[in-house]
Amino acid sequence: MSSQLRVVMAQINLLVGDIAGNAQRVLDAAHEARERLVADVVVFPELTLTGYPPEDLLLRPEIVRATEVALARVRAELPEGLAAVLGFPQATPVGLINAAALIADGRVHATYAKQKLPNYGVFDEERWFVAGHQPCVFEWHGVKLGLTVCEDIWHPGPVAQCAEAGAQLVLNLNASPFHAGKGGERLGVLQARTKEAGLPIVYVNLVGGQDELVFDGGSMVVDASGEIAVRTPFFDEGLYPVDFALADGKAVPAPGAMAEEPSLEAAVYRAIVLGTRDYVRKNGFPGVVLGLSGGIDSALVLAVAVDALGADKVEAVSLPSRYTADISNQDALEEARTLGVDYHKWFLKKLGQLDRLRTELPESAEPLVPKHWGEINTVTIAFGHGLSVAPLQAVMGISALVNGGMLIPPTFLKRTPEEAAKLGKRVIAAETSEKMRYLMRLNVEKGTARKADVPGYYIGGKTGTAEKVVN
């Protein structure tokens, strides 16, 4: 079947509010689609330029102005001969519309206003947009294209309007979030629309995480009978071509790549990983810190974090207590070792125990730390061996644990509490510090440090077990 129209589905990951960056992503994808895949049309997800969901950013007039600037840039820099179909908010005399437009040769050829505005679950589009009422059909390279946006496909009406207006192929821009079983639901809806209108549909979905939402991709093309002709991978970005030829006045898709739909367990895990990765990356966090108990729950969290970010972006800390079973400590260490996470060492450095203590006196030595810090060092240091620091340095670290979580550099000179507070750096949460004070005091009141109690003083402590004689 010779191709008369090559459509490329741009399943990409966008950042809400990064309008200039999203415009650059559109242009990069458009140039690749044209130059590498020889596309005639490239179709992007819903609200491409703002990202989805922009929510109350749409209440700011500067967002619409920035979108207009980005749209002008896209118009000017699209490759010659390529049509791009993308989404953006557009101001109209009756209000803001959720628009999809076909852009080519430096101008907007057609604009469509989304008709079905979802206002349930995670959606609240009636808060920001007014609904359109008319179909939009435009001819490109001899094929009449009908435009629809996301929710339009879930209701009877908009696709049938395209057919009545002479469309031979429907393009549907989406930002459809993941939930278990969503892939099958989407296919059922597309098949209902093809049965209603007798037209093939190109369904292009967003991929990526945005706060509590995860968009799983899984874009697809169904022919006029509702059979899948092409399906893209789930949870991955990419550009995916499909060729159409006209037969009996209808566009017929050529069979193409068919990505396998992941199992329920695999889909849920990949959604969690993608959501974690994008939450950290899109918020500009350098990495994550998590505590390991050695249990199944912390093992799963650690696996998700490492798969999402890479081991170099994950710091794991074990804080065993006298209530922690030996197997928990052993399993926590094994989790960290298996996944290549820098373990325990990070927390000691944060407490200032691995660097030379700087005071007004020059006579301070570097801490004595293992030259090669391996697993055995982590274990022995946790029990009180293998690390040597100055007494003042140890007091500084312990004080940070019990004074509300603030690490305050020591001095031999007088300073006020206010001056000290300004120099403090938070190393643990205040709530954690309060719990540690409670546990240390409990050790004196009822534990192995009862002989250290002094009437009139709030004494707490942790007694070591490294030298404890067993049997």
Phi, psi and omega in degrees: 000117180285142184276134171255339180212124175254119178254133176248126176272118181264092179270092189237166182255122185242160182246120181302129177089343180271072188295315179295319179294321178294322177298321178295322178297320177299313182294319178299314180295320181296316180294320178294319180299320182284314188279322183267323186253358177055049183284147168265325179223137172239131186246131183250169178288173179299144179045053185304315189285327179269342193079164184230135359264131180286340176050229189285358168302332181292346178279353179266122181301329183293337178293316179295320179296318179296325177295320178297321177296315180296321180296320178298321179294316179299316179303318186285332191248003176296146177299147180297136177086356180256135172260133176247132176249115184220165184247154181190157173281138180228132177281136176227168179302336182259357179137184182279136177245151172273099193259151167233135183225148172260120185240134178197152174054037173083009180211164176272118182272329182204143178228136181240141175255123179306132185267321184258108182261111182291139181217054182210163177055238181274358186260144179211044191288337178293344177291330188245331190243157166255147184277145171275174183222354187243147173287165177224115181233133182219140181268131177220125182053040175081003180242132180273118186255129174258136182258136172218163182230120169039261187303335178306327185283343184272000182228146171297148175126286187301317180292320177297323176299319178300316180298317179295331180274004174099009181296146175249348181205136179253130175255128184236115180269131189229151162224078187257111184287156182281141155212164184304128179084006186293327182301316179294324178297316181299314181299319178299320179293316179297319179295324177295321181288322178293324177295323181289319189249343181069030182236146172288155183228133171260115185251110183248120185248151175289154173229144178129171179254145175217103185053241185275357182260146172232130178253126193258007182068235182066035177298157182202165173236127174246142179278183186294342178266358179093004178278141179286126176262324181215138172222133183269164178298152175271142173070010179236146173280158175167169175246127190230116183272154171214137182261140178238143171231151179274133176217120182056038176079005180239149176280130182243121181281140173280136178303139181222205183298142182232095180292143180282136177283129183293157175296167180303312182295316180295320181295315180297316181296316181294326177295318179295317180297312181296317179297319178295313181301312184286329176297315180291311185292314185287339175268359175077020178284140180286340181173196181226155174237134178217155179263141180250131176258343187093355181273176182295322184296313181289331176296318179294315180299318179296318178298316178299314183298316181291318178295326182283320193242340188093148185299330182289348180255007183239127174245128181243138183233133173249129179237075183290150177238180179290349178268355184275126178294149180303323183295330178293315177298317181295318180292322178299317178296318181295321176301312181295318181295316182298319184267004175071033183266137176289115197247137168070318182300320182301317184292321177296322177294321178298328178276005176077022184265355183248359180239157179299133179282126181259119174227190179290342179266132182283344185278070175229140185257162173290144175300148176270107182238159180301136178294319175239107187273102180250191183297320183295328178292320178301318181292311184291324179294323178298334180259009171104009180239156168090002178219128183233124178229164177294148179307319180297324179293319177296318179298320179301315181292317180295320179300321180298327182289333188244356184259019183107003175093012182256126175273116183245120181298135182285161179212155174263001181255154181289137173210156183279160175303325179295318179295320179295319181298325180294333182271349186290148178232127183289131179243333173219163180290151179301322179297321178295318179298318179298319179293323179293321176299317180298314181295320178295320178293322179297325178297326178282321183288319188228355186257210186279357180252027183298329182290347181274353184291137178232122180304137180090353181237144178266089185257136176223163179182170175236122178272140183283155177241005185294329183257009184295130179278126179251127180057000000 
